[in-house]
Short mmCIF file of C-alpha atoms and ligand atoms in Angstrom, two decimals:
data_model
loop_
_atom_site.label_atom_id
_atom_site.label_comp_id
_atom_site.label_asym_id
_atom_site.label_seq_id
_atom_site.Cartn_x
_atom_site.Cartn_y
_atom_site.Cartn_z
CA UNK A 1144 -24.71 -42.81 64.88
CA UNK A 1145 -22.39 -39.96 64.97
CA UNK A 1146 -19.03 -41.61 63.51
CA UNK A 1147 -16.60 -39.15 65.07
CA UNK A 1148 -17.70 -39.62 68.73
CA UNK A 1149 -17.73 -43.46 68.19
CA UNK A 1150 -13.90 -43.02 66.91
CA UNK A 1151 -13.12 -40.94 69.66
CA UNK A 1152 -14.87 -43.24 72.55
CA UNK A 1153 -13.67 -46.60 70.59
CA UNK A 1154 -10.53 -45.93 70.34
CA UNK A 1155 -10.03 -44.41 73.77
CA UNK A 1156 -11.74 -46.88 75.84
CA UNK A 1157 -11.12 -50.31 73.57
CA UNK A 1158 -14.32 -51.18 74.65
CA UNK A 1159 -14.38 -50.96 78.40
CA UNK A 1160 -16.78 -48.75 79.77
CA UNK A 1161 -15.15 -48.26 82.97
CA UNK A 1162 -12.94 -45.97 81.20
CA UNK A 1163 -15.40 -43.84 79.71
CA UNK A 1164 -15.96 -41.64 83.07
CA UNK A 1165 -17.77 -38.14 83.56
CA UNK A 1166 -14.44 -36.27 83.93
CA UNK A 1167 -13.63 -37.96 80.55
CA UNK A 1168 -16.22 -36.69 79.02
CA UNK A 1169 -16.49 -33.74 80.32
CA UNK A 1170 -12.87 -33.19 79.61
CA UNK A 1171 -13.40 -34.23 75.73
CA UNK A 1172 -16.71 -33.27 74.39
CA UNK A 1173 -17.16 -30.19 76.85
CA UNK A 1174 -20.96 -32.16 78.28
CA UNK A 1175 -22.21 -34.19 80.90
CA UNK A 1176 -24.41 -37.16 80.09
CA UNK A 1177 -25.79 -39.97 82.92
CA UNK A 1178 -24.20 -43.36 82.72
CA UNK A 1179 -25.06 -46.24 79.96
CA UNK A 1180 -24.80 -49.33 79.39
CA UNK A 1181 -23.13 -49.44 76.26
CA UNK A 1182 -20.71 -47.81 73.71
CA UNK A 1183 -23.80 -46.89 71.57
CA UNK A 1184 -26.00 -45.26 74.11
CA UNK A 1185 -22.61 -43.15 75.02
CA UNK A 1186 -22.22 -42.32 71.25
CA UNK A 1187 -25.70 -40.98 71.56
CA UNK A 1188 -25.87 -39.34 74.43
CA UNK A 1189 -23.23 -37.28 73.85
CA UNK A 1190 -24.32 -36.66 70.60
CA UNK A 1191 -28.04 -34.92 71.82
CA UNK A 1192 -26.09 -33.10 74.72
CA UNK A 1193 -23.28 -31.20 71.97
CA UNK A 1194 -25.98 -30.70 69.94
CA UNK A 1195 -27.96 -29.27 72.38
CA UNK A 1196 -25.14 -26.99 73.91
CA UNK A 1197 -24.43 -25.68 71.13
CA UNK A 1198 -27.45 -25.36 69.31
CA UNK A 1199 -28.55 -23.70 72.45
CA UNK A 1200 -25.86 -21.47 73.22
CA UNK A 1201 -23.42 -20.82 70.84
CA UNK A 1202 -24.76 -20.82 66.76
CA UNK A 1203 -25.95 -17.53 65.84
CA UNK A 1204 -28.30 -16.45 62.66
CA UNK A 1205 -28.17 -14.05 60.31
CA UNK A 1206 -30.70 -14.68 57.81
CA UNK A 1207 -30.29 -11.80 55.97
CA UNK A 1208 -26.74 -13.61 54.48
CA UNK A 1209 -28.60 -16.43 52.26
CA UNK A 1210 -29.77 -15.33 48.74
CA UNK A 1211 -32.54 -17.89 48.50
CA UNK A 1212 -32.95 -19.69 51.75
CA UNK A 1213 -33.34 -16.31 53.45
CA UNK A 1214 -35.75 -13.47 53.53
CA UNK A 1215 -36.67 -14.00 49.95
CA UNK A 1216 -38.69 -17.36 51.15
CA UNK A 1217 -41.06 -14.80 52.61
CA UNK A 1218 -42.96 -13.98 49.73
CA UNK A 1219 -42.22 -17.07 48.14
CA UNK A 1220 -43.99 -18.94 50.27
CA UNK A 1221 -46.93 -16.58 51.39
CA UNK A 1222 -47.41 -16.29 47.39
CA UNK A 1223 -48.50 -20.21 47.77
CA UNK A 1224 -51.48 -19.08 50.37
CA UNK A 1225 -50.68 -21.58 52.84
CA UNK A 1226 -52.85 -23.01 55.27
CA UNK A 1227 -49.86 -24.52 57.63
CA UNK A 1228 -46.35 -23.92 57.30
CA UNK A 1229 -43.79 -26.10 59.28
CA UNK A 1230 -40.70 -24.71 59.87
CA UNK A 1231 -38.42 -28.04 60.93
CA UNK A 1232 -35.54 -26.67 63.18
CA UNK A 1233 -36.46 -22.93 63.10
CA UNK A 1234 -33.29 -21.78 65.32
CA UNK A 1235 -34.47 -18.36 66.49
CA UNK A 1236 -38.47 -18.94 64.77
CA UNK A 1237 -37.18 -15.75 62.55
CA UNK A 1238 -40.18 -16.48 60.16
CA UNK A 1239 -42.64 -16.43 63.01
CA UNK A 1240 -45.24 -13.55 61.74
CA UNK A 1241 -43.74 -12.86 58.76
CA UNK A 1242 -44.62 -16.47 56.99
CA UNK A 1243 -48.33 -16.98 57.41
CA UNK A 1244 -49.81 -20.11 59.92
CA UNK A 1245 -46.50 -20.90 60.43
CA UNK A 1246 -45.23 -22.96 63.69
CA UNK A 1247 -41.66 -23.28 64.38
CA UNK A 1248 -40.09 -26.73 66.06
CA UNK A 1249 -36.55 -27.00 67.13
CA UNK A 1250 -35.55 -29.09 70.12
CA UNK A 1251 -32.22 -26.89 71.46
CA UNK A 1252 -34.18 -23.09 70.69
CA UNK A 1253 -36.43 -21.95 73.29
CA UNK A 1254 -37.87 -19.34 70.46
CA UNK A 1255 -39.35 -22.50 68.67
CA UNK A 1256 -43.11 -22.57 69.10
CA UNK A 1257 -42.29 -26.16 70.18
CA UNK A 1258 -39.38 -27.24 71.24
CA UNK A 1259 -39.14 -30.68 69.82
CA UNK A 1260 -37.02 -32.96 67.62
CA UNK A 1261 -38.23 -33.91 63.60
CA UNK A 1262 -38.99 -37.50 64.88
CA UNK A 1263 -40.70 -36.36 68.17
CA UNK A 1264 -42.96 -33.82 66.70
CA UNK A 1265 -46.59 -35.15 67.26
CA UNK A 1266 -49.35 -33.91 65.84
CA UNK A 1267 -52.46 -34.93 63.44
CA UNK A 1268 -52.04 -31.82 61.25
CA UNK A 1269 -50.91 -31.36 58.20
CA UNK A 1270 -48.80 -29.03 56.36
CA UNK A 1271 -49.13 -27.39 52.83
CA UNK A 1272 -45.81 -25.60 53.86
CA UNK A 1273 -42.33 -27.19 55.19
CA UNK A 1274 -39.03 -26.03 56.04
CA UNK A 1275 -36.23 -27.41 56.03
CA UNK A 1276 -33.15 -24.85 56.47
CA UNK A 1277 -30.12 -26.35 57.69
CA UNK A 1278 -31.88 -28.37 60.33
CA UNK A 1279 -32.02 -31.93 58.66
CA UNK A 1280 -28.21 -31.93 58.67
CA UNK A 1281 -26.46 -33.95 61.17
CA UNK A 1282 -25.31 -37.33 61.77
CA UNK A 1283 -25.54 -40.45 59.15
CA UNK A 1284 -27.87 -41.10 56.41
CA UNK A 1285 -29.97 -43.13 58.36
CA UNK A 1286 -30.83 -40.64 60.22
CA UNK A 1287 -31.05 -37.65 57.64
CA UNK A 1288 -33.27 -40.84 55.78
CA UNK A 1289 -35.46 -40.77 58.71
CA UNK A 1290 -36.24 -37.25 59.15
CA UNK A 1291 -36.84 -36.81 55.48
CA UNK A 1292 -39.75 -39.48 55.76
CA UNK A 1293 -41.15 -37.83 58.62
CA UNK A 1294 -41.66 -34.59 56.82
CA UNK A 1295 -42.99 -36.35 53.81
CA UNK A 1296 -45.20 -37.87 56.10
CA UNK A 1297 -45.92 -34.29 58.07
CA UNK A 1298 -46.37 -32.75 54.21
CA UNK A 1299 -50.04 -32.93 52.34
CA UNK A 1300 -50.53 -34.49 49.13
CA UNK A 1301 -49.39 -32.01 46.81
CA UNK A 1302 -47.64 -29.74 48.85
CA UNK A 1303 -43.89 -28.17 49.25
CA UNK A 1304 -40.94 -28.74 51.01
CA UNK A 1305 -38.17 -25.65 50.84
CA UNK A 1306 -34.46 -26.87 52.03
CA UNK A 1307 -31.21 -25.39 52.46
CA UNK A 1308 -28.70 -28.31 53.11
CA UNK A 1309 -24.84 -28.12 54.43
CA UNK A 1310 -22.23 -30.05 52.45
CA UNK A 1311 -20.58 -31.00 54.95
CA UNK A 1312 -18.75 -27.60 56.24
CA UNK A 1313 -17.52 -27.67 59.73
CA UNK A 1314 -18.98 -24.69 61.56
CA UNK A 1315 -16.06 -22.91 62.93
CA UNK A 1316 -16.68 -22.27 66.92
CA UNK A 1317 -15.02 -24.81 69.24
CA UNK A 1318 -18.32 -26.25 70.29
CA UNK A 1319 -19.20 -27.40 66.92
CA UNK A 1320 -15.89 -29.71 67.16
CA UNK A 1321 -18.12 -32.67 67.96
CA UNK A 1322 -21.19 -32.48 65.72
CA UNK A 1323 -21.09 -34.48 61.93
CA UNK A 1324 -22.46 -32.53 59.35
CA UNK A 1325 -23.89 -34.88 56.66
CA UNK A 1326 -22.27 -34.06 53.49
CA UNK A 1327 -25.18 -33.63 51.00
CA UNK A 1328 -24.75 -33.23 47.44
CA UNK A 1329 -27.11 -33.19 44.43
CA UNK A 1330 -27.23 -37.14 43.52
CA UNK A 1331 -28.41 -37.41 46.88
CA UNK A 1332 -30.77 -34.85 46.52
CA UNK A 1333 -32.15 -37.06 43.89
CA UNK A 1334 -31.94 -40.33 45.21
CA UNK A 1335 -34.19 -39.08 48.07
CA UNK A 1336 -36.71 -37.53 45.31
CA UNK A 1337 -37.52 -41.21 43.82
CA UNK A 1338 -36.78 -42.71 46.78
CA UNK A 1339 -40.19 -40.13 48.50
CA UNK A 1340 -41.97 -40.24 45.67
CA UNK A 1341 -40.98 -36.03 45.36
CA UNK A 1342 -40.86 -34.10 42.34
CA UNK A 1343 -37.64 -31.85 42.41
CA UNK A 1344 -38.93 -28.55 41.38
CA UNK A 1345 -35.50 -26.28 41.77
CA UNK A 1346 -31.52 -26.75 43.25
CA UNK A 1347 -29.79 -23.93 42.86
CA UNK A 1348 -26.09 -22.88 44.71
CA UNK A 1349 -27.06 -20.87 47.65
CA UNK A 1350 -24.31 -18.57 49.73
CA UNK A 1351 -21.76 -20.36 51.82
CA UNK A 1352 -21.29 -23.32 49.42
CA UNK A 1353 -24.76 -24.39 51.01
CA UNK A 1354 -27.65 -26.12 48.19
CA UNK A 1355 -31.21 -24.80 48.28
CA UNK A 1356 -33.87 -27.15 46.76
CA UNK A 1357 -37.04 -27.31 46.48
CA UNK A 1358 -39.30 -30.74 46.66
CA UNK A 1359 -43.47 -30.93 45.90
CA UNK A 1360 -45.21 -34.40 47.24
CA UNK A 1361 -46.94 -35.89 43.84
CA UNK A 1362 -50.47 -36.58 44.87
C1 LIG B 2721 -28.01 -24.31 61.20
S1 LIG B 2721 -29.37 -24.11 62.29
C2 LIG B 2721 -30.61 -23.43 61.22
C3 LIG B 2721 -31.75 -22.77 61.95
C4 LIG B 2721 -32.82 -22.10 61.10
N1 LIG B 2721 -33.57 -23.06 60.33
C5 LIG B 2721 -32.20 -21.06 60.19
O1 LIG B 2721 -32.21 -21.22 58.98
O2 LIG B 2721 -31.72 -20.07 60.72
C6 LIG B 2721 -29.88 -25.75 62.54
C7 LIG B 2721 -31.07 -25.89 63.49
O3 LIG B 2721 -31.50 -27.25 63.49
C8 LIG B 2721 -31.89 -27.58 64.80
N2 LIG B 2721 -31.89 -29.03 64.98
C9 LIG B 2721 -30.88 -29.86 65.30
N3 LIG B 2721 -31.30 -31.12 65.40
C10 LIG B 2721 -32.62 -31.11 65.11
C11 LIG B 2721 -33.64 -32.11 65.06
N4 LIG B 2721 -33.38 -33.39 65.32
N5 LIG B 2721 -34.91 -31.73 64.74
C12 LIG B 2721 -35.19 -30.43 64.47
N6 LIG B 2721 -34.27 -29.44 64.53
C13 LIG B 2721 -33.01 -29.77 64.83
C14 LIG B 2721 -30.89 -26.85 65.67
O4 LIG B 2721 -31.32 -26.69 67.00
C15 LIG B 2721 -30.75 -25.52 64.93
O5 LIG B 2721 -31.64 -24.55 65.40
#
């Protein structure tokens, strides 16, 4: 659950629902969302819709400013041959012909090949290839937990998972106000590696205080 909408609705409305209208909302978190039934389902909602908004229509790219997580995954990753490549939460699909079999999902980017969340992707394939780059960064740990295990489960025996991860930096447009950025660090990097089953094959300090890392499922 995103904390910082909870505080904001909780403490505003004390619990009664009648006071958390569509002018409210609207006024505060910039989005309109249908009516729920309960604090939690507001929390939510609002959640997926200032995601969406701005994930849609305000974050801009320019992968040319990361020194890992950037270009140079091109030929890092077509040097492994790869049959499939995911790319989880491609933004723009920027890798799209330039990283072999690769398919792009992001749920808020109509560039994505589909445009699906992590945990809604369905599919039977598998993927010697997966990327995560900045996209398996918001909201709590259950949720990053959850998303983690669904690329494990997306990722063949064997094969590689590529991330850059945020800790915790507040993007700085206005419509970013609203979304928690899960503060990863390295212990956590490596509490997720046992906790997979993942051998941690690099972490290194990418630009903008962001972490790259890179995990391979043991077979
Ligand atoms: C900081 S951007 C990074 C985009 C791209 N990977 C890059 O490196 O340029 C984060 C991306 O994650 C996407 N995203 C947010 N929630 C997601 C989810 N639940 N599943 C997949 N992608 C998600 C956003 O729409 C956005 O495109």
């Amino acid at each position: 659950m995103n904390k910082k909408i909870f505080a904001q609705l909780l403490g505003y409305s004390q619990n009664d629902l009648d006071k958390v209208t569509r002018p409210y909302i609207l006024e505060t978190f910039g989005v309109e969302v249908a009516r729920c039934d309960t604090l939690e389902q507001y929390v939510e909602a609002i959640d997926v819709a200032c995601l969406h908004k701005y994930f849609s229509k305000y974050w801009e790219n320019d992968i040319k400013k990361w020194k890992y997580s950037g270009l140079a995954l091109i030929d890092e990753v077509n040097s492994l041959r790869p049959r499939a490549v995911l790319d989880v939460g491609c933004g723009y699909n920027e890798f799209k012909g330039k990283i072999n079999n690769l398919i792009g999902i992001d749920p808020y980017n109509d560039k994505a090949d589909h445009e699906v969340g992590t945990l809604e992707y369905r599919t039977d394939q598998k993927f010697d290839v997966i990327m995560c780059l900045g996209s398996i960064n918001f909201g709590s740990r259950d949720k990053i937990l959850s998303e983690i295990g669904r690329c494990v489960d997306l990722l063949e025996d064997g094969g590689t998972m590529f991330f850059r991860v945020n800790p915790g930096v507040q993007h700085n447009k206005p419509e970013a106000k609203w979304i928690e950025f899960f503060a990863w660090n390295v212990p956590f990097i490596i509490e997720l590696s046992e906790m997979f089953n993942l051998k941690v094959l690099d972490i290194r300090d990418d630009s903008n205080q962001r972490k790259y890392f890179i995990y391979r499922k043991v077979k």
